[in-house]
Steps between C-alpha positions, in 0.01 A plus 500: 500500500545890361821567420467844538784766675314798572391805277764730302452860423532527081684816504756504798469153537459501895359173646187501722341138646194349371257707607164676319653805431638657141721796494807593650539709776834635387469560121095483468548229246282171442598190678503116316516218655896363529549106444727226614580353111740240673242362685278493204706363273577239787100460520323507177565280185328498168360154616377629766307799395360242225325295734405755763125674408384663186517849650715756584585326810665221308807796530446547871876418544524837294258700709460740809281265672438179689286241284293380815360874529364527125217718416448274137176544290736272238728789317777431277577309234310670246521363109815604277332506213741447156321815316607439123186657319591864686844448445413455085306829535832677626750366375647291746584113517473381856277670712331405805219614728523457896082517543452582852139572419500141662527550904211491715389898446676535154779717550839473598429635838430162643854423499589826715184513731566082614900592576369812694176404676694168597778705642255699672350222716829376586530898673161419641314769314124519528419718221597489173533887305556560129502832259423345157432577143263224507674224424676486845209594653343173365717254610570633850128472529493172437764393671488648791106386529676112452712564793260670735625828542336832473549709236512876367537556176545864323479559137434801248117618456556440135607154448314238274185347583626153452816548803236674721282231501761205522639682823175553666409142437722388780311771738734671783541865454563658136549887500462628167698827526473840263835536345801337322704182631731697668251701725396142587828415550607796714191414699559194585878615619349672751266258597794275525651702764186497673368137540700218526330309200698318222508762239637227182656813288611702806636302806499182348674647155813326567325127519240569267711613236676172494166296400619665124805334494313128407394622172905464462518157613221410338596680148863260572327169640274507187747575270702214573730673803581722187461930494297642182717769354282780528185579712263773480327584831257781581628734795308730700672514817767313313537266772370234312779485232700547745424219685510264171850608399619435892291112491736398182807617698413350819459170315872503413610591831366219602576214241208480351578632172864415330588819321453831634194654351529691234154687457386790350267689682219739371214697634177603376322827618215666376514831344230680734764389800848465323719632822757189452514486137500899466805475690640214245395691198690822660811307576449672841537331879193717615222343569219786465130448678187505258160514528340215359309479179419186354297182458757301621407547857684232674851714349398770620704629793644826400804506759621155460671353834756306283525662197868623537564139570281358174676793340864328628401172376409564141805716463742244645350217282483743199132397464256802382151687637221618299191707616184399256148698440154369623451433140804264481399382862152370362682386194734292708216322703354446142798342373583275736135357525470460133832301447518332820179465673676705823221767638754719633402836705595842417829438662576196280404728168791731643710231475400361161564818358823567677607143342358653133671843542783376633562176214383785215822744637745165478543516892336152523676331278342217270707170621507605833264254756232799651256394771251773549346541843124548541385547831109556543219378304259698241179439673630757792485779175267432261430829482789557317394275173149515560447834207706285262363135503164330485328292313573444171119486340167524652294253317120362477529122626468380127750334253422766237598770781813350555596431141431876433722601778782299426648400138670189581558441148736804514634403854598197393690651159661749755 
């Protein structure tokens, strides 16, 4: 059963049925999709998530969707990973690392793309439309080739080899496009108005945002139905943290949790496309559009659909934002792999970083429980580390070779 009520406009607050449309016609704002929390809470139990699947859809009580019409490649319920060797490094005491480097294309975006595409065929759409940054583009790929629709996906020109190739796998149609993410994303607003086809970000933004929400429950359920204290969550639309900060509150609205949550919220933004943390750093409410400049090219969307909302959330939960160099980006991904074993992309060395910067300035405080989000996987942007790592020696296949390249007598005095 969804216990859903309709859609709600975010700014006026005006109340539309559930239908695959996302802005108000009275105030141009986004829609979300409006529960029934009574119903849940009459629903769900924490015994009964336990024994449902070990996916997302274990929280389908909690979702926009009915379970029968799943689009599931098996998303969800990624490892939270206790992360004490990076914690040493910084300075902190408990800190954990939600690895969604684990779903079916690597990335986050499975969670989204299986609440949207699922949504979709309950509609009855045919065709399944995304603009991407590559990571998005990935998964609706694949999951729209598991449920038999067709598919367009557009992208910039300039991505990375590795998330052009694991979109085209899947075949359909994938439209590499000269520009930034926003000219792909304007594009495809027009296309939207055009075609009747299941655009996930556009039309189906209200539902597909909502697939964000289980790294919350997830984050709780793992954690003992307990909230960290602090997370640290990269943003480039900002709906993502967004989303997060709303799945910890919907949990007590609905019994599952038995404080209110008390979470401190912070993003992570690169400094070639800062437009939400520029905006923290100014103490101002405007959110101003960039052009993007940076490695970390799942972040960048330089006019950020959310970001006065991510901007709202931080504030109100008196969490912090930093904006980090390529250098610290790389630096990140190198951290994290070297005390963790966690290949994160570009978009998990933002958030490393953000979690350094931000414990180094005292805003992360040392006895205060962090999980750290990281959302795609390394191998979609090796290009990235590939100028700074390698092999360590390149060595004739003899014992005298190897004893020359390596002083183990002083390794093992180290």
């Amino acid at each position: 059963m969804v216990h859903v009520n309709g859609l709600r406009c975010r700014e006026c607050g005006r109340e539309y049925s559930a239908d695959p449309i996302y802005t108000c016609e009275w105030c141009f704002g986004p829609l979300e999709v409006a529960y029934d929390y009574d119903a849940i809470r009459a629903a769900t139990s924490r015994e009964k998530i336990a024994a449902g699947p070990a996916t997302l859809w274990r929280y389908a009580d909690l979702l926009p969707v009915a379970g029968a019409a799943a689009v599931d490649l098996g998303t969800g319920f990624t490892p939270l990973v206790r992360a004490d060797r990076l914690g040493a490094e910084l300075g902190l005491n408990d800190v954990w690392v939600k690895n969604d480097t684990r779903n079916p294309t690597n990335s986050f975006k499975d969670r989204v793309v299986s609440i949207a595409l699922s949504k979709a065929l309950e509609f009855g759409f045919k065709v399944a439309a995304c603009a991407s940054t590559g990571n998005l583009a990935n998964s609706v790929a694949a999951h729209a080739a598991h449920a038999g629709l067709r598919r367009y996906v557009c992208m910039p020109s300039n991505l990375e080899q590795g998330k052009v190739v694991t979109t085209s796998v899947y075949g359909g149609n994938v439209i590499a496009i000269t520009g930034n993410y926003d000219d792909v994303n304007r594009l495809c607003a027009e296309l939207a108005g055009v075609y009747q086809w299941a655009f996930v970000n556009v039309n189906m933004r209200p539902y597909y945002a909502e697939g964000s929400k289980t790294l919350a429950f997830e984050t709780a359920e793992q954690l003992g139905w307990q909230v960290p204290d602090h997370i640290v969550v990269p943003a480039a639309s900002g709906s993502l943290l967004t989303k997060i900060y709303k799945g910890f509150e919907e949990l007590h609205k609905v019994g599952l949790l038995d404080a209110e949550p008390n979470v401190r919220v912070s993003g992570a933004q690169a400094l070639g496309c800062s437009p939400i943390a520029r905006a923290w750093l100014d103490n101002s409410d405007t959110i101003r559009p960039v052009k993007p400049d940076t490695i970390a090219k799942s972040l960048a969307i330089g006019n950020p659909a959310d970001g006065y909302f991510a901007l709202d959330v931080v504030r109100t939960t008196e969490g912090g934002f930093a904006a980090v160099t390529d250098g610290e980006i790389v630096e990140g991904m190198e951290l994290l792999a070297r005390t963790e074993g966690i290949f994160a992309e570009t978009a998990g060395g933002v958030t490393v970083a953000t979690l350094k910067q931000l414990a180094a300035d005292g805003v992360i405080r040392p006895d205060e429980r962090v999980v750290v989000y990281i959302t795609g996987h390394g191998l979609k942007t090796l290009e990235a580390v590939a100028p700074t790592t390698g092999p360590s020696a390149t060595i004739a296949p003899t014992l005298d070779a190897f004893h020359e390249a390596f002083d183990l007598d002083q390794e093992t005095k180290a």
